[in-house]
Amino acid sequence: MEILTVPIFKFAWAMILAFVMLVADAAPGFAQKDPRRVLWFSAMPDVGREFTTGHRKKMADYVNNYAGGTAFNVTYRRNTSRGGLSKELSAGQFDILILDMTGKANPMGPADVASLQQFYGSGRRALMLDGSFAIRNLTHNPTTKFPGVNGSSAGLLMNQIYALSEQGGGILIGTDHDIWQPMANAALRALVPNATFRGTTNPSTNGDFIGTTLLASRVVVTARDVLKHWESVPNQGEAPVGQFADFMGQPIVLHSLVETADKPGGGRKRPYISASFSPGDQRIPIDSADEMFGDMPTHKSSP
């Protein structure tokens, strides 16, 4: 019996380890063995020298090179024509789709809608809707130049993409204030027919980040640094929140990840970024200069 004890123990341990590795590969929340495949699709025209495809590609390259290129494999494509999204989605297999779609025109043709719905329907259903995405990198003022105040714009971007990765893959739709929302809304309505970005916002300090999805999914970001950026270009769009049904008729709840009242504060808190997964209940004041999430920080200034 003693002769068999060690081999049996080794065999049992090997079986347990194999099972753990199998679960780790299958579960969305576990670290990926291979980089997540990301399609960064821009359908936006250049606007002078302030807002160009070079600005968007710089962010895509940052994600691609993050962690020495071991976390994400990003394909950046710019196509302003109908059928462009369908073409790019059919050219490869992707886990995360970033629709960088700030514009007045609607580039979504029938083939694009069908391809987008197929991507979502294949199981990559996590959604993140960002009305502040357009200003993430542009030549406007020092706070709008990527990677942002104390690296906050880059950290926010990485947290968004890691959050989608942890959900098993999904879609980020980014836009800006109302006159620039038709393009993003066309993509959003293809997935959630009654959900839309709307309006123009002007952030006050009377608001909160909800949960730590945006501030600490992977990179610790100071709320106040992000707010400084948003305050410098006060034209974010309002992201949809609430109960909806997707194009398949399945229920979907869009949760606010950050919301604040317009200046001077005291009014309705308007969400800037929402997601189809819950961020939790913790609230971090939008003007907090703290990086500690164990203790509840307080507002640094009045609305």
mmCIF file of C-alpha atoms in Angstrom:
data_model
loop_
_atom_site.group_PDB
_atom_site.id
_atom_site.type_symbol
_atom_site.label_atom_id
_atom_site.label_comp_id
_atom_site.label_asym_id
_atom_site.label_seq_id
_atom_site.Cartn_x
_atom_site.Cartn_y
_atom_site.Cartn_z
ATOM 1 C CA MET A 1 0.000 0.000 0.000
ATOM 2 C CA GLU A 2 2.810 2.434 0.818
ATOM 3 C CA ILE A 3 4.297 1.883 -2.640
ATOM 4 C CA LEU A 4 1.057 3.093 -4.299
ATOM 5 C CA THR A 5 0.436 6.112 -2.043
ATOM 6 C CA VAL A 6 2.764 8.575 -3.776
ATOM 7 C CA PRO A 7 1.715 7.751 -7.375
ATOM 8 C CA ILE A 8 -1.966 7.917 -6.439
ATOM 9 C CA PHE A 9 -1.420 11.256 -4.687
ATOM 10 C CA LYS A 10 0.431 12.625 -7.721
ATOM 11 C CA PHE A 11 -2.293 11.413 -10.066
ATOM 12 C CA ALA A 12 -5.036 12.998 -7.952
ATOM 13 C CA TRP A 13 -3.161 16.303 -7.745
ATOM 14 C CA ALA A 14 -2.592 16.273 -11.505
ATOM 15 C CA MET A 15 -6.309 15.744 -12.094
ATOM 16 C CA ILE A 16 -7.198 18.641 -9.755
ATOM 17 C CA LEU A 17 -4.693 20.939 -11.450
ATOM 18 C CA ALA A 18 -5.991 20.024 -14.901
ATOM 19 C CA PHE A 19 -9.549 20.792 -13.798
ATOM 20 C CA VAL A 20 -8.542 24.168 -12.354
ATOM 21 C CA MET A 21 -6.749 25.101 -15.586
ATOM 22 C CA LEU A 22 -9.764 24.051 -17.644
ATOM 23 C CA VAL A 23 -12.077 26.223 -15.560
ATOM 24 C CA ALA A 24 -9.641 29.137 -15.706
ATOM 25 C CA ASP A 25 -9.571 29.031 -19.498
ATOM 26 C CA ALA A 26 -13.349 28.842 -19.724
ATOM 27 C CA ALA A 27 -14.397 31.404 -17.131
ATOM 28 C CA PRO A 28 -14.619 35.034 -18.324
ATOM 29 C CA GLY A 29 -13.208 36.426 -15.093
ATOM 30 C CA PHE A 30 -9.952 34.472 -15.206
ATOM 31 C CA ALA A 31 -6.807 35.813 -16.845
ATOM 32 C CA GLN A 32 -6.518 34.946 -20.517
ATOM 33 C CA LYS A 33 -3.701 32.719 -21.688
ATOM 34 C CA ASP A 34 -3.624 34.618 -24.960
ATOM 35 C CA PRO A 35 -4.227 38.336 -25.568
ATOM 36 C CA ARG A 36 -7.826 39.369 -26.090
ATOM 37 C CA ARG A 37 -8.456 40.265 -29.724
ATOM 38 C CA VAL A 38 -9.784 43.794 -30.148
ATOM 39 C CA LEU A 39 -11.145 45.520 -33.240
ATOM 40 C CA TRP A 40 -10.940 49.296 -32.845
ATOM 41 C CA PHE A 41 -13.213 50.569 -35.604
ATOM 42 C CA SER A 42 -13.275 54.295 -36.328
ATOM 43 C CA ALA A 43 -15.853 55.689 -38.726
ATOM 44 C CA MET A 44 -15.109 59.344 -38.004
ATOM 45 C CA PRO A 45 -13.909 61.981 -40.439
ATOM 46 C CA ASP A 46 -10.923 64.123 -39.523
ATOM 47 C CA VAL A 47 -11.738 67.588 -38.157
ATOM 48 C CA GLY A 48 -8.806 69.820 -38.994
ATOM 49 C CA ARG A 49 -5.703 69.028 -36.959
ATOM 50 C CA GLU A 50 -7.529 68.882 -33.640
ATOM 51 C CA PHE A 51 -9.433 65.636 -34.090
ATOM 52 C CA THR A 52 -7.871 63.130 -36.477
ATOM 53 C CA THR A 53 -7.521 59.426 -37.062
ATOM 54 C CA GLY A 54 -4.002 59.806 -35.678
ATOM 55 C CA HIS A 55 -5.464 60.745 -32.305
ATOM 56 C CA ARG A 56 -7.665 57.656 -32.296
ATOM 57 C CA LYS A 57 -4.897 55.318 -33.427
ATOM 58 C CA LYS A 58 -2.621 56.580 -30.656
ATOM 59 C CA MET A 59 -5.115 55.231 -28.123
ATOM 60 C CA ALA A 60 -5.467 51.936 -29.974
ATOM 61 C CA ASP A 61 -1.685 51.566 -30.056
ATOM 62 C CA TYR A 62 -1.534 52.248 -26.316
ATOM 63 C CA VAL A 63 -3.964 49.397 -25.630
ATOM 64 C CA ASN A 64 -2.090 47.123 -28.014
ATOM 65 C CA ASN A 65 1.235 47.795 -26.297
ATOM 66 C CA TYR A 66 -0.086 47.664 -22.727
ATOM 67 C CA ALA A 67 1.655 45.127 -20.475
ATOM 68 C CA GLY A 68 4.246 44.546 -23.167
ATOM 69 C CA GLY A 69 1.585 43.551 -25.659
ATOM 70 C CA THR A 70 0.534 40.500 -23.653
ATOM 71 C CA ALA A 71 -2.982 41.652 -22.682
ATOM 72 C CA PHE A 72 -4.638 42.762 -25.931
ATOM 73 C CA ASN A 73 -4.067 42.317 -29.633
ATOM 74 C CA VAL A 74 -5.607 45.420 -31.233
ATOM 75 C CA THR A 75 -6.488 45.840 -34.876
ATOM 76 C CA TYR A 76 -7.132 49.495 -35.712
ATOM 77 C CA ARG A 77 -9.257 50.233 -38.763
ATOM 78 C CA ARG A 78 -10.761 53.458 -40.056
ATOM 79 C CA ASN A 79 -13.547 53.241 -42.605
ATOM 80 C CA THR A 80 -16.152 55.938 -43.198
ATOM 81 C CA SER A 81 -18.165 54.029 -45.820
ATOM 82 C CA ARG A 82 -21.254 51.901 -45.415
ATOM 83 C CA GLY A 83 -20.255 48.284 -45.353
ATOM 84 C CA GLY A 84 -16.943 49.098 -43.687
ATOM 85 C CA LEU A 85 -17.803 47.580 -40.313
ATOM 86 C CA SER A 86 -19.116 44.406 -41.907
ATOM 87 C CA LYS A 87 -15.931 44.100 -43.944
ATOM 88 C CA GLU A 88 -13.676 44.435 -40.910
ATOM 89 C CA LEU A 89 -15.688 42.092 -38.685
ATOM 90 C CA SER A 90 -15.636 39.411 -41.381
ATOM 91 C CA ALA A 91 -11.864 39.717 -41.760
ATOM 92 C CA GLY A 92 -11.017 38.264 -38.349
ATOM 93 C CA GLN A 93 -12.151 36.889 -35.017
ATOM 94 C CA PHE A 94 -12.471 39.391 -32.167
ATOM 95 C CA ASP A 95 -13.406 39.345 -28.495
ATOM 96 C CA ILE A 96 -13.937 43.093 -28.014
ATOM 97 C CA LEU A 97 -15.272 45.643 -30.481
ATOM 98 C CA ILE A 98 -14.664 49.362 -29.971
ATOM 99 C CA LEU A 99 -17.002 51.480 -32.091
ATOM 100 C CA ASP A 100 -15.332 54.886 -32.161
ATOM 101 C CA MET A 101 -18.270 56.548 -33.882
ATOM 102 C CA THR A 102 -18.620 60.259 -33.269
ATOM 103 C CA GLY A 103 -20.237 61.904 -36.275
ATOM 104 C CA LYS A 104 -23.327 63.386 -37.854
ATOM 105 C CA ALA A 105 -23.593 60.843 -40.661
ATOM 106 C CA ASN A 106 -24.857 57.285 -40.355
ATOM 107 C CA PRO A 107 -22.377 54.789 -41.840
ATOM 108 C CA MET A 108 -24.439 51.762 -40.777
ATOM 109 C CA GLY A 109 -25.768 49.892 -43.796
ATOM 110 C CA PRO A 110 -27.784 46.639 -43.663
ATOM 111 C CA ALA A 111 -24.641 44.506 -43.832
ATOM 112 C CA ASP A 112 -23.083 46.452 -40.962
ATOM 113 C CA VAL A 113 -26.177 46.017 -38.809
ATOM 114 C CA ALA A 114 -26.267 42.275 -39.525
ATOM 115 C CA SER A 115 -22.568 41.843 -38.707
ATOM 116 C CA LEU A 116 -22.861 43.837 -35.487
ATOM 117 C CA GLN A 117 -25.879 41.830 -34.386
ATOM 118 C CA GLN A 118 -24.082 38.596 -35.206
ATOM 119 C CA PHE A 119 -21.082 39.660 -33.097
ATOM 120 C CA TYR A 120 -23.343 40.492 -30.151
ATOM 121 C CA GLY A 121 -25.475 37.381 -30.615
ATOM 122 C CA SER A 122 -22.419 35.119 -30.557
ATOM 123 C CA GLY A 123 -22.124 35.693 -26.797
ATOM 124 C CA ARG A 124 -20.014 38.844 -26.590
ATOM 125 C CA ARG A 125 -22.907 40.814 -25.135
ATOM 126 C CA ALA A 126 -21.312 43.085 -22.559
ATOM 127 C CA LEU A 127 -22.018 46.692 -23.527
ATOM 128 C CA MET A 128 -20.307 49.888 -22.428
ATOM 129 C CA LEU A 129 -21.760 53.173 -23.686
ATOM 130 C CA ASP A 130 -19.529 56.220 -23.348
ATOM 131 C CA GLY A 131 -20.698 59.770 -24.046
ATOM 132 C CA SER A 132 -17.262 61.151 -23.154
ATOM 133 C CA PHE A 133 -15.214 59.026 -25.533
ATOM 134 C CA ALA A 134 -14.652 61.512 -28.348
ATOM 135 C CA ILE A 135 -12.596 63.900 -26.228
ATOM 136 C CA ARG A 136 -10.367 61.125 -24.868
ATOM 137 C CA ASN A 137 -7.632 62.351 -27.178
ATOM 138 C CA LEU A 138 -7.677 65.568 -29.184
ATOM 139 C CA THR A 139 -5.579 68.690 -29.605
ATOM 140 C CA HIS A 140 -7.705 71.156 -27.655
ATOM 141 C CA ASN A 141 -5.968 71.886 -24.350
ATOM 142 C CA PRO A 142 -3.407 70.165 -22.102
ATOM 143 C CA THR A 143 -6.018 68.008 -20.345
ATOM 144 C CA THR A 144 -7.343 66.537 -23.601
ATOM 145 C CA LYS A 145 -4.012 65.224 -24.809
ATOM 146 C CA PHE A 146 -3.687 61.492 -24.261
ATOM 147 C CA PRO A 147 -2.684 59.922 -21.849
ATOM 148 C CA GLY A 148 -4.336 62.717 -19.838
ATOM 149 C CA VAL A 149 -3.858 64.307 -16.427
ATOM 150 C CA ASN A 150 -1.551 61.980 -14.454
ATOM 151 C CA GLY A 151 -2.261 59.292 -17.044
ATOM 152 C CA SER A 152 -5.969 59.297 -16.131
ATOM 153 C CA SER A 153 -7.335 59.140 -19.684
ATOM 154 C CA ALA A 154 -5.186 56.114 -20.450
ATOM 155 C CA GLY A 155 -6.066 54.475 -17.145
ATOM 156 C CA LEU A 156 -9.777 55.038 -17.723
ATOM 157 C CA LEU A 157 -9.502 53.498 -21.186
ATOM 158 C CA MET A 158 -7.670 50.423 -19.908
ATOM 159 C CA ASN A 159 -10.204 49.933 -17.119
ATOM 160 C CA GLN A 160 -13.025 50.024 -19.642
ATOM 161 C CA ILE A 161 -11.426 47.416 -21.856
ATOM 162 C CA TYR A 162 -10.426 45.180 -18.958
ATOM 163 C CA ALA A 163 -14.001 45.382 -17.658
ATOM 164 C CA LEU A 164 -15.325 44.149 -21.005
ATOM 165 C CA SER A 165 -12.695 41.421 -21.039
ATOM 166 C CA GLU A 166 -13.733 40.267 -17.577
ATOM 167 C CA GLN A 167 -17.291 39.925 -18.869
ATOM 168 C CA GLY A 168 -16.108 37.561 -21.580
ATOM 169 C CA GLY A 169 -15.974 40.161 -24.345
ATOM 170 C CA GLY A 170 -18.317 42.791 -25.693
ATOM 171 C CA ILE A 171 -18.772 46.167 -27.334
ATOM 172 C CA LEU A 172 -17.813 49.713 -26.377
ATOM 173 C CA ILE A 173 -19.703 52.448 -28.253
ATOM 174 C CA GLY A 174 -18.157 55.882 -27.891
ATOM 175 C CA THR A 175 -19.483 59.301 -28.859
ATOM 176 C CA ASP A 176 -19.853 62.944 -27.770
ATOM 177 C CA HIS A 177 -22.641 65.530 -27.325
ATOM 178 C CA ASP A 178 -25.937 65.602 -29.214
ATOM 179 C CA ILE A 179 -25.087 66.866 -32.706
ATOM 180 C CA TRP A 180 -22.335 64.243 -32.960
ATOM 181 C CA GLN A 181 -24.435 61.287 -31.747
ATOM 182 C CA PRO A 182 -26.298 60.043 -34.884
ATOM 183 C CA MET A 183 -23.511 57.656 -35.871
ATOM 184 C CA ALA A 184 -23.211 56.027 -32.435
ATOM 185 C CA ASN A 185 -26.989 55.905 -31.984
ATOM 186 C CA ALA A 186 -27.359 54.016 -35.254
ATOM 187 C CA ALA A 187 -25.031 51.323 -33.921
ATOM 188 C CA LEU A 188 -26.663 51.316 -30.487
ATOM 189 C CA ARG A 189 -30.193 51.009 -31.887
ATOM 190 C CA ALA A 190 -29.100 47.999 -33.925
ATOM 191 C CA LEU A 191 -28.456 46.254 -30.605
ATOM 192 C CA VAL A 192 -30.860 47.927 -28.163
ATOM 193 C CA PRO A 193 -33.599 49.555 -30.273
ATOM 194 C CA ASN A 194 -34.965 51.953 -27.641
ATOM 195 C CA ALA A 195 -31.660 53.060 -26.122
ATOM 196 C CA THR A 196 -30.051 56.311 -27.274
ATOM 197 C CA PHE A 197 -27.349 58.756 -26.342
ATOM 198 C CA ARG A 198 -28.774 62.246 -25.958
ATOM 199 C CA GLY A 199 -28.091 65.821 -24.964
ATOM 200 C CA THR A 200 -25.087 67.868 -23.925
ATOM 201 C CA THR A 201 -23.708 67.939 -20.405
ATOM 202 C CA ASN A 202 -21.689 70.392 -18.320
ATOM 203 C CA PRO A 203 -20.143 68.552 -15.353
ATOM 204 C CA SER A 204 -20.345 69.918 -11.824
ATOM 205 C CA THR A 205 -18.781 68.366 -8.725
ATOM 206 C CA ASN A 206 -22.232 67.165 -7.636
ATOM 207 C CA GLY A 207 -21.828 63.576 -8.794
ATOM 208 C CA ASP A 208 -20.184 60.193 -8.316
ATOM 209 C CA PHE A 209 -18.404 57.325 -9.946
ATOM 210 C CA ILE A 210 -20.468 54.247 -9.151
ATOM 211 C CA GLY A 211 -18.453 51.170 -8.235
ATOM 212 C CA THR A 212 -14.788 50.918 -9.134
ATOM 213 C CA THR A 213 -15.183 49.682 -12.725
ATOM 214 C CA LEU A 214 -13.881 52.891 -14.290
ATOM 215 C CA LEU A 215 -11.396 53.831 -11.594
ATOM 216 C CA ALA A 216 -9.822 50.530 -10.619
ATOM 217 C CA SER A 217 -10.685 47.559 -12.865
ATOM 218 C CA ARG A 218 -6.960 47.256 -13.430
ATOM 219 C CA VAL A 219 -5.406 50.733 -13.181
ATOM 220 C CA VAL A 220 -5.974 53.059 -10.209
ATOM 221 C CA VAL A 221 -7.289 56.379 -11.544
ATOM 222 C CA THR A 222 -8.034 59.482 -9.485
ATOM 223 C CA ALA A 223 -11.588 60.719 -10.034
ATOM 224 C CA ARG A 224 -10.583 64.373 -9.854
ATOM 225 C CA ASP A 225 -8.089 63.944 -12.704
ATOM 226 C CA VAL A 226 -10.835 62.622 -14.976
ATOM 227 C CA LEU A 227 -13.172 65.440 -13.947
ATOM 228 C CA LYS A 228 -10.540 68.052 -14.818
ATOM 229 C CA HIS A 229 -10.470 66.629 -18.316
ATOM 230 C CA TRP A 230 -14.253 66.624 -18.660
ATOM 231 C CA GLU A 231 -14.586 70.135 -17.245
ATOM 232 C CA SER A 232 -12.184 71.474 -19.867
ATOM 233 C CA VAL A 233 -14.496 70.360 -22.724
ATOM 234 C CA PRO A 234 -18.002 70.400 -21.197
ATOM 235 C CA ASN A 235 -19.928 68.683 -23.978
ATOM 236 C CA GLN A 236 -20.237 65.033 -23.001
ATOM 237 C CA GLY A 237 -23.308 63.138 -24.103
ATOM 238 C CA GLU A 238 -25.743 61.483 -21.713
ATOM 239 C CA ALA A 239 -25.589 57.691 -21.857
ATOM 240 C CA PRO A 240 -28.787 55.625 -21.562
ATOM 241 C CA VAL A 241 -29.592 53.813 -18.318
ATOM 242 C CA GLY A 242 -32.535 51.667 -17.233
ATOM 243 C CA GLN A 243 -34.392 48.577 -18.399
ATOM 244 C CA PHE A 244 -34.499 47.760 -22.102
ATOM 245 C CA ALA A 245 -34.834 44.826 -24.474
ATOM 246 C CA ASP A 246 -32.147 44.001 -27.020
ATOM 247 C CA PHE A 247 -32.908 43.299 -30.687
ATOM 248 C CA MET A 248 -33.519 39.632 -29.827
ATOM 249 C CA GLY A 249 -36.143 40.594 -27.276
ATOM 250 C CA GLN A 250 -33.943 39.678 -24.321
ATOM 251 C CA PRO A 251 -34.096 41.986 -21.270
ATOM 252 C CA ILE A 252 -31.065 44.149 -20.625
ATOM 253 C CA VAL A 253 -30.350 46.619 -17.826
ATOM 254 C CA LEU A 254 -27.976 49.510 -18.462
ATOM 255 C CA HIS A 255 -26.305 50.704 -15.246
ATOM 256 C CA SER A 256 -24.769 54.119 -14.698
ATOM 257 C CA LEU A 257 -21.014 53.999 -14.036
ATOM 258 C CA VAL A 258 -20.540 57.732 -13.483
ATOM 259 C CA GLU A 259 -23.084 60.521 -13.205
ATOM 260 C CA THR A 260 -23.180 64.151 -12.190
ATOM 261 C CA ALA A 261 -25.503 67.136 -12.299
ATOM 262 C CA ASP A 262 -24.861 69.950 -14.730
ATOM 263 C CA LYS A 263 -23.264 73.093 -13.341
ATOM 264 C CA PRO A 264 -23.896 74.595 -10.853
ATOM 265 C CA GLY A 265 -25.084 71.295 -9.359
ATOM 266 C CA GLY A 266 -28.182 70.309 -7.455
ATOM 267 C CA GLY A 267 -30.165 69.111 -10.469
ATOM 268 C CA ARG A 268 -30.710 65.707 -12.040
ATOM 269 C CA LYS A 269 -27.571 63.599 -12.143
ATOM 270 C CA ARG A 270 -26.889 62.639 -15.729
ATOM 271 C CA PRO A 271 -24.920 59.484 -16.610
ATOM 272 C CA TYR A 272 -21.875 59.868 -18.858
ATOM 273 C CA ILE A 273 -20.972 56.173 -19.130
ATOM 274 C CA SER A 274 -23.230 53.149 -18.699
ATOM 275 C CA ALA A 275 -22.803 49.386 -18.962
ATOM 276 C CA SER A 276 -24.914 46.255 -19.211
ATOM 277 C CA PHE A 277 -23.328 44.808 -16.053
ATOM 278 C CA SER A 278 -23.586 46.034 -12.501
ATOM 279 C CA PRO A 279 -20.635 48.040 -11.147
ATOM 280 C CA GLY A 280 -21.700 47.595 -7.520
ATOM 281 C CA ASP A 281 -23.114 50.139 -5.078
ATOM 282 C CA GLN A 282 -20.029 51.986 -3.854
ATOM 283 C CA ARG A 283 -19.943 55.685 -4.730
ATOM 284 C CA ILE A 284 -16.774 57.717 -5.176
ATOM 285 C CA PRO A 285 -17.319 61.489 -5.429
ATOM 286 C CA ILE A 286 -16.524 62.713 -8.919
ATOM 287 C CA ASP A 287 -14.131 65.336 -7.523
ATOM 288 C CA SER A 288 -12.350 63.016 -5.090
ATOM 289 C CA ALA A 289 -8.569 63.275 -5.031
ATOM 290 C CA ASP A 290 -8.281 59.997 -3.096
ATOM 291 C CA GLU A 291 -7.036 56.724 -4.519
ATOM 292 C CA MET A 292 -8.226 54.570 -1.634
ATOM 293 C CA PHE A 293 -11.513 52.783 -2.215
ATOM 294 C CA GLY A 294 -11.736 51.052 1.134
ATOM 295 C CA ASP A 295 -12.657 54.319 2.849
ATOM 296 C CA MET A 296 -15.410 56.415 1.388
ATOM 297 C CA PRO A 297 -13.824 59.644 0.101
ATOM 298 C CA THR A 298 -15.564 62.966 0.380
ATOM 299 C CA HIS A 299 -16.176 65.812 -2.019
ATOM 300 C CA LYS A 300 -13.258 68.234 -2.248
ATOM 301 C CA SER A 301 -15.374 71.216 -3.169
ATOM 302 C CA SER A 302 -18.995 72.294 -3.209
ATOM 303 C CA PRO A 303 -21.124 71.830 -6.359
#
